[in-house]
Short mmCIF file of C-alpha atoms in Angstrom, two decimals:
data_model
loop_
_atom_site.label_atom_id
_atom_site.label_comp_id
_atom_site.label_asym_id
_atom_site.label_seq_id
_atom_site.Cartn_x
_atom_site.Cartn_y
_atom_site.Cartn_z
CA MET A 1 6.61 -16.53 16.20
CA ALA A 2 5.04 -12.97 16.32
CA GLU A 3 1.54 -13.17 14.30
CA THR A 4 1.02 -9.63 15.07
CA VAL A 5 4.52 -7.08 14.80
CA ILE A 6 3.67 -3.22 15.92
CA ILE A 7 5.63 -0.80 14.44
CA GLY A 8 5.43 2.59 15.49
CA GLY A 9 1.98 1.78 16.83
CA LEU A 10 0.70 -0.10 13.91
CA SER A 11 -0.21 -3.38 13.82
CA ILE A 12 0.49 -5.88 11.57
CA GLY A 13 -0.71 -9.47 10.47
CA ASN A 14 -3.17 -11.40 12.57
CA GLY A 15 -6.52 -10.31 10.86
CA HIS A 16 -5.11 -6.20 11.16
CA PRO A 17 -5.82 -4.15 7.73
CA VAL A 18 -3.68 -4.88 4.65
CA ARG A 19 -1.58 -1.88 5.23
CA VAL A 20 -0.24 0.51 2.21
CA GLU A 21 3.06 1.51 2.50
CA SER A 22 5.94 3.10 0.27
CA MET A 23 9.31 4.36 0.22
CA LEU A 24 10.92 7.95 -0.27
CA LYS A 25 12.35 8.95 -3.38
CA ILE A 26 14.98 11.51 -2.31
CA PRO A 27 17.83 11.09 0.04
CA LEU A 28 17.64 11.53 3.86
CA SER A 29 20.13 14.42 3.60
CA SER A 30 17.61 16.34 2.38
CA ARG A 31 15.61 16.82 5.51
CA GLU A 32 13.08 18.97 4.74
CA GLU A 33 11.95 17.37 1.74
CA CYS A 34 11.77 13.92 3.24
CA LEU A 35 9.91 15.08 5.61
CA GLU A 36 7.28 17.09 3.57
CA GLN A 37 7.44 13.77 1.45
CA CYS A 38 6.61 11.75 4.79
CA ARG A 39 3.90 14.64 5.46
CA SER A 40 2.36 14.09 2.19
CA LEU A 41 2.35 10.45 2.09
CA ALA A 42 0.40 10.44 5.54
CA SER A 43 -2.30 12.33 4.09
CA CYS A 44 -3.17 9.86 1.44
CA GLY A 45 -2.96 7.37 4.13
CA CYS A 46 0.52 5.85 3.67
CA GLU A 47 1.08 3.86 6.51
CA LEU A 48 4.29 3.24 6.59
CA VAL A 49 7.38 4.58 5.16
CA ARG A 50 11.03 2.99 3.95
CA ALA A 51 13.88 4.95 3.48
CA ALA A 52 17.15 3.92 2.37
CA PHE A 53 20.19 3.89 4.41
CA PRO A 54 23.16 3.55 3.03
CA SER A 55 25.65 5.71 4.82
CA PRO A 56 26.56 6.66 9.21
CA GLU A 57 27.11 9.85 7.87
CA LEU A 58 22.69 10.34 7.80
CA ALA A 59 22.16 8.87 11.42
CA GLY A 60 21.68 12.24 12.53
CA ASP A 61 19.07 13.15 9.19
CA LEU A 62 17.72 9.54 10.25
CA ALA A 63 16.87 10.45 13.86
CA TRP A 64 15.44 13.80 12.86
CA LEU A 65 13.63 12.18 10.60
CA ASN A 66 12.51 9.40 13.08
CA ASP A 67 11.66 12.52 15.74
CA LYS A 68 9.23 14.40 13.27
CA SER A 69 7.82 11.79 10.37
CA PRO A 70 3.76 11.34 11.32
CA VAL A 71 4.12 7.83 9.89
CA PRO A 72 6.34 5.39 11.19
CA LEU A 73 9.65 4.63 9.45
CA MET A 74 11.62 1.39 8.09
CA ALA A 75 15.24 2.02 7.21
CA ASP A 76 16.32 -0.33 4.23
CA ILE A 77 19.79 -1.55 4.90
CA HIS A 78 22.04 -3.83 2.41
CA PHE A 79 25.14 -5.62 3.83
CA ASP A 80 26.47 -3.43 6.78
CA PRO A 81 25.67 -4.24 10.32
CA ALA A 82 26.66 -1.34 11.58
CA LEU A 83 24.16 0.68 9.56
CA ALA A 84 21.35 -1.57 11.16
CA LEU A 85 22.78 -0.86 14.50
CA ALA A 86 22.90 3.05 14.19
CA ALA A 87 19.56 2.84 12.41
CA LEU A 88 18.01 1.38 15.64
CA GLU A 89 19.85 3.71 17.83
CA ALA A 90 18.34 6.57 15.67
CA GLY A 91 14.89 5.54 16.94
CA THR A 92 14.07 3.78 13.50
CA PRO A 93 11.22 1.63 14.61
CA SER A 94 11.35 -1.06 12.07
CA ILE A 95 14.54 -2.35 9.50
CA ARG A 96 15.18 -4.13 6.68
CA ILE A 97 18.00 -6.09 6.62
CA ASN A 98 19.49 -9.42 5.05
CA PRO A 99 20.60 -11.81 7.54
CA GLY A 100 22.66 -13.79 5.84
CA ASN A 101 25.09 -11.47 4.56
CA MET A 102 25.84 -10.28 8.28
CA ALA A 103 28.56 -12.03 9.93
CA ARG A 104 27.22 -13.96 13.48
CA ALA A 105 28.92 -11.88 15.69
CA ARG A 106 27.77 -8.59 14.09
CA LEU A 107 23.69 -10.25 13.42
CA ARG A 108 23.39 -10.77 17.07
CA GLU A 109 24.71 -7.07 18.30
CA VAL A 110 21.94 -6.41 16.11
CA VAL A 111 18.94 -8.63 17.48
CA ALA A 112 20.17 -7.92 20.77
CA SER A 113 19.40 -4.02 19.98
CA ALA A 114 16.20 -4.91 18.14
CA GLN A 115 14.99 -6.87 21.26
CA GLU A 116 15.74 -4.30 23.83
CA LYS A 117 13.76 -1.00 21.42
CA LYS A 118 11.20 -3.38 20.30
CA ALA A 119 11.74 -2.92 17.00
CA VAL A 120 10.62 -5.00 14.06
CA ILE A 121 12.80 -6.80 11.55
CA ARG A 122 11.81 -7.28 8.23
CA ILE A 123 13.77 -10.15 5.87
CA GLY A 124 13.63 -11.04 2.74
CA ALA A 125 15.00 -11.95 -0.99
CA ASN A 126 14.67 -10.39 -4.21
CA GLY A 127 14.93 -12.25 -7.33
CA GLY A 128 17.50 -10.34 -9.10
CA SER A 129 20.09 -11.07 -5.45
CA LEU A 130 19.50 -14.38 -5.51
CA ASN A 131 23.35 -16.79 -6.18
CA SER A 132 24.19 -19.55 -8.14
CA ALA A 133 24.22 -21.97 -5.43
CA GLN A 134 20.75 -21.36 -4.40
CA LEU A 135 19.20 -21.86 -7.78
CA GLU A 136 21.57 -24.95 -8.18
CA LYS A 137 19.69 -26.56 -5.17
CA ALA A 138 16.19 -25.17 -6.67
CA GLY A 139 17.38 -27.02 -9.65
CA GLY A 140 16.87 -23.71 -11.74
CA VAL A 141 13.68 -22.82 -10.38
CA ARG A 142 13.67 -19.59 -9.76
CA SER A 143 10.64 -18.92 -7.64
CA ASP A 144 11.67 -22.05 -5.29
CA ALA A 145 15.21 -20.34 -4.70
CA LEU A 146 13.48 -17.04 -3.86
CA ALA A 147 11.43 -18.89 -1.48
CA ALA A 148 14.08 -21.19 0.12
CA ALA A 149 16.54 -17.78 0.50
CA VAL A 150 13.94 -15.79 2.59
CA GLU A 151 13.88 -19.26 4.68
CA GLU A 152 17.24 -19.34 5.26
CA GLN A 153 17.46 -15.58 6.42
CA LEU A 154 14.27 -16.78 8.57
CA LEU A 155 16.11 -19.72 10.19
CA ILE A 156 19.11 -17.29 10.82
CA LEU A 157 16.91 -15.34 13.24
CA LEU A 158 15.21 -17.55 14.49
CA ASP A 159 18.11 -19.32 15.79
CA GLU A 160 19.21 -16.14 17.25
CA GLY A 161 15.62 -15.97 19.71
CA PHE A 162 14.32 -13.08 17.28
CA GLN A 163 10.50 -13.36 16.40
CA ASP A 164 9.51 -9.94 15.55
CA ILE A 165 10.05 -10.48 11.83
CA ILE A 166 8.08 -9.52 8.78
CA LEU A 167 9.01 -11.52 5.55
CA SER A 168 9.22 -10.83 1.93
CA ALA A 169 9.82 -12.36 -1.65
CA LYS A 170 9.79 -10.42 -4.22
CA SER A 171 10.57 -10.24 -7.85
CA THR A 172 10.01 -8.46 -10.85
CA SER A 173 8.10 -11.75 -12.44
CA VAL A 174 4.95 -12.37 -11.25
CA HIS A 175 4.74 -16.16 -11.59
CA GLU A 176 8.04 -16.17 -9.65
CA THR A 177 6.68 -14.00 -6.69
CA VAL A 178 3.18 -15.28 -6.56
CA ARG A 179 4.78 -18.90 -6.45
CA ALA A 180 7.62 -17.93 -3.92
CA ASN A 181 5.17 -16.24 -1.67
CA SER A 182 2.59 -19.08 -1.68
CA LEU A 183 5.05 -21.76 -0.72
CA LEU A 184 6.35 -19.41 2.14
CA ALA A 185 2.77 -18.79 3.69
CA LEU A 186 2.13 -22.36 3.38
CA LYS A 187 5.29 -23.11 5.50
CA TYR A 188 5.12 -20.60 7.48
CA PRO A 189 1.43 -18.88 7.79
CA GLY A 190 1.87 -17.26 10.85
CA TYR A 191 4.16 -14.94 9.58
CA PRO A 192 2.97 -11.49 8.42
CA PHE A 193 4.21 -10.72 4.88
CA HIS A 194 5.09 -7.36 3.21
CA ILE A 195 4.31 -8.15 -0.76
CA GLY A 196 5.03 -6.43 -3.95
CA ILE A 197 6.32 -6.64 -7.46
CA THR A 198 9.88 -5.19 -8.02
CA GLU A 199 10.82 -3.20 -10.92
CA SER A 200 7.07 -3.24 -11.85
CA GLY A 201 7.69 -0.19 -14.14
CA CYS A 202 6.00 2.76 -14.59
CA GLY A 203 1.98 3.92 -16.25
CA ARG A 204 -0.45 1.48 -17.07
CA ASP A 205 2.21 -0.73 -17.62
CA GLY A 206 3.60 -0.92 -14.07
CA LEU A 207 0.11 -0.24 -12.37
CA VAL A 208 -0.98 -3.64 -14.27
CA LYS A 209 1.82 -5.93 -13.33
CA SER A 210 1.31 -4.97 -9.68
CA ALA A 211 -2.12 -5.33 -9.76
CA ALA A 212 -1.96 -8.63 -11.48
CA GLY A 213 0.71 -10.10 -8.64
CA LEU A 214 -0.74 -8.77 -5.89
CA ALA A 215 -4.24 -9.35 -6.59
CA LEU A 216 -3.36 -13.07 -6.80
CA LEU A 217 -1.36 -13.31 -3.32
CA LEU A 218 -4.06 -11.24 -1.48
CA GLY A 219 -7.05 -13.38 -2.89
CA GLN A 220 -5.56 -16.13 -0.91
CA GLY A 221 -5.07 -14.23 1.64
CA ILE A 222 -1.09 -13.83 1.68
CA GLY A 223 0.00 -10.15 2.64
CA ASN A 224 -0.40 -8.08 5.44
CA THR A 225 2.00 -5.24 4.00
CA ILE A 226 1.82 -3.95 0.31
CA ARG A 227 3.79 -1.49 -1.73
CA ILE A 228 3.08 -0.74 -5.40
CA SER A 229 6.34 -0.10 -6.68
CA LEU A 230 6.34 2.48 -9.45
CA THR A 231 8.82 5.05 -11.26
CA GLU A 232 6.46 7.62 -10.15
CA SER A 233 5.77 9.56 -7.18
CA PRO A 234 5.28 7.81 -4.18
CA LEU A 235 2.20 9.04 -3.60
CA GLU A 236 1.06 7.36 -6.94
CA GLU A 237 2.01 4.44 -5.24
CA VAL A 238 0.05 4.96 -1.97
CA ARG A 239 -3.07 5.84 -3.86
CA ALA A 240 -2.71 2.67 -6.10
CA GLY A 241 -2.78 0.73 -2.75
CA TYR A 242 -5.93 2.06 -1.68
CA SER A 243 -7.04 1.40 -5.64
CA LEU A 244 -6.18 -2.14 -5.15
CA LEU A 245 -7.39 -3.26 -1.75
CA ARG A 246 -10.51 -1.09 -2.65
CA ALA A 247 -11.30 -3.04 -5.83
CA LEU A 248 -10.89 -6.49 -3.80
CA ASP A 249 -13.41 -5.28 -1.15
CA LEU A 250 -10.64 -5.13 1.57
CA ARG A 251 -10.04 -1.72 2.16
CA GLN A 252 -12.55 1.69 2.10
CA ARG A 253 -10.51 4.77 1.40
CA GLY A 254 -12.13 7.97 0.54
CA GLY A 255 -15.16 7.68 -1.91
CA SER A 256 -14.65 4.87 -4.83
CA LEU A 257 -15.91 5.93 -8.47
CA ILE A 258 -18.43 3.68 -10.80
CA SER A 259 -18.22 5.18 -14.31
CA CYS A 260 -19.50 3.21 -17.72
CA PRO A 261 -17.32 2.79 -20.44
CA THR A 262 -19.78 4.83 -22.65
CA CYS A 263 -21.29 3.40 -25.63
CA GLY A 264 -23.71 5.26 -28.66
CA ARG A 265 -26.48 4.94 -26.03
CA LYS A 266 -24.16 7.93 -24.18
CA ARG A 267 -26.40 11.65 -23.32
CA ILE A 268 -23.70 13.13 -22.00
CA GLU A 269 -19.83 12.78 -22.01
CA VAL A 270 -18.96 10.56 -18.63
CA ARG A 271 -15.36 11.77 -18.77
CA THR A 272 -16.01 15.42 -18.59
CA ILE A 273 -17.86 14.43 -15.45
CA VAL A 274 -15.74 11.91 -13.98
CA ASP A 275 -13.21 14.61 -14.19
CA LEU A 276 -15.18 16.61 -11.80
CA VAL A 277 -16.11 14.17 -9.60
CA THR A 278 -12.84 12.93 -9.17
CA PRO A 279 -11.56 15.83 -6.81
CA PHE A 280 -14.36 15.19 -4.54
CA LEU A 281 -13.59 11.29 -3.58
CA GLU A 282 -10.65 11.50 -0.98
CA SER A 283 -12.41 13.81 0.76
CA LEU A 284 -15.78 11.64 1.21
CA PRO A 285 -15.84 9.12 4.07
CA ASP A 286 -14.58 5.90 3.24
CA GLY A 287 -16.80 3.55 1.60
CA VAL A 288 -19.08 5.61 -0.17
CA THR A 289 -19.42 5.18 -3.97
CA VAL A 290 -20.17 7.68 -6.91
CA ALA A 291 -21.42 6.84 -9.78
CA VAL A 292 -21.24 8.45 -13.59
CA MET A 293 -23.27 6.72 -16.11
CA GLY A 294 -23.58 7.89 -19.72
CA CYS A 295 -27.77 7.04 -20.13
CA GLU A 296 -30.69 6.13 -18.07
CA VAL A 297 -30.81 3.02 -19.39
CA ASN A 298 -27.57 2.22 -17.38
CA GLY A 299 -27.66 4.52 -14.80
CA PRO A 300 -29.64 3.99 -11.93
CA ARG A 301 -30.39 0.11 -12.57
CA GLU A 302 -26.15 -1.09 -13.15
CA ALA A 303 -25.56 1.85 -10.59
CA MET A 304 -28.27 1.05 -7.95
CA ASP A 305 -26.12 0.24 -5.12
CA ALA A 306 -23.73 4.00 -5.43
CA ASP A 307 -24.78 6.03 -2.54
CA PHE A 308 -25.29 8.98 -5.16
CA GLY A 309 -24.97 9.14 -8.95
CA ILE A 310 -25.56 11.14 -12.07
CA ALA A 311 -26.83 9.75 -15.40
CA GLY A 312 -27.23 10.91 -18.82
CA SER A 313 -30.76 11.87 -19.60
CA PRO A 314 -33.04 13.54 -22.52
CA ARG A 315 -33.45 16.51 -20.66
CA GLY A 316 -30.08 16.57 -19.12
CA ALA A 317 -29.16 14.38 -16.30
CA VAL A 318 -30.76 12.35 -13.62
CA VAL A 319 -29.91 12.00 -9.70
CA PHE A 320 -30.01 9.22 -8.13
CA SER A 321 -29.45 7.79 -4.92
CA LYS A 322 -29.54 3.36 -4.18
CA GLY A 323 -30.66 2.98 -8.08
CA THR A 324 -33.63 5.90 -6.88
CA VAL A 325 -34.50 8.97 -9.18
CA LEU A 326 -34.46 12.18 -7.19
CA LYS A 327 -34.49 14.59 -9.69
CA GLU A 328 -33.46 15.51 -13.27
CA VAL A 329 -31.39 18.94 -13.84
CA PRO A 330 -30.11 20.59 -16.52
CA LEU A 331 -26.44 19.45 -17.85
CA GLU A 332 -24.92 23.04 -16.43
CA MET A 333 -26.31 22.29 -13.22
CA VAL A 334 -23.86 19.01 -12.45
CA PRO A 335 -21.24 20.76 -10.99
CA GLU A 336 -23.25 22.58 -8.08
CA LEU A 337 -25.30 19.64 -7.83
CA LEU A 338 -22.22 17.23 -7.39
CA GLU A 339 -20.78 19.79 -4.67
CA GLN A 340 -24.04 20.01 -2.75
CA MET A 341 -24.25 16.02 -2.74
CA ALA A 342 -20.76 15.63 -1.50
CA GLU A 343 -21.29 17.74 1.20
CA GLU A 344 -24.91 15.93 1.97
CA THR A 345 -23.01 13.09 2.20
CA ARG A 346 -20.49 14.20 4.26
CA ARG A 347 -22.96 15.52 6.60
CA GLN A 348 -25.12 12.29 6.93
CA LYS A 349 -21.55 10.23 7.22
CA GLY A 350 -20.92 12.59 9.93
CA ASN A 351 -23.85 12.04 11.91
CA GLU A 352 -24.35 8.33 11.45
CA GLU A 353 -20.85 8.25 13.35
CA ASP A 354 -21.82 10.79 16.13
CA ASN A 355 -24.59 8.30 16.85
#
């Protein structure tokens, strides 16, 4: 068993940070678009990109992208061992397969190639792919059938002597996903896990559904890579992933925002100021906290841990840091002041890192 696996230099599992991944949403045949999407994903913190690989005719495109992508790739393969072999030959450092769907003789070829190239294999089951035999054996309990299906795949690979494995049990049901992964983690605690809620949807409902399931798992220490699967841009999936990890105090990337929900005491339009602050967040040093509060009552006290903040006041807005009011300014000065404070925070963090 490999407690840590390495994909293109990215270490996963055994105390390493929870990795954030996404998936290309355009076909490999659109080479330049795929590369541009990989570059955009890398710029917002994505650490692993899965790419659908449905046809051997795309092997040249996959090899080209493997060579140029700033983010390591995982080829997503269904049923066909020839595609798995082609992906490995194309230099892909990881593949996603279902060993149970492959004839043993061909699977041995895939395993031998993965071992030779030091590639990682992600295996797993999806709630929508469970068959009647698996469900019957589990007494109709879908989560148990899901866990058993993953275990079945794992044992096949172990029987072939392969160890560099990531486990994954995913469903569109939060309950099924959480229980299946919990069962697997109890039985196979050393393996890295990829977690996600499949077909979670889009917008607010998709975000809430994914966050509900993943937070329950991450809170138990289950999950070494995550994907927030949304019917949105892959960049939104990555940003949502970091937002979730930040909320759980598991990882920080860029600055984070605290803002009050507002009430009748507000002296400033909090949402307007939030919209001014948000563009600065990604460029701020990791872990910096910015607060926007509606009044002086809630401001410095409730957000006293913020590195810097703005709160409404009788004469405009007060600026504070770590609970201490620094100055009071007219509202029209707030945008300029935010720029100055962001630059000062970046400078101070840079000096700390140099020292």
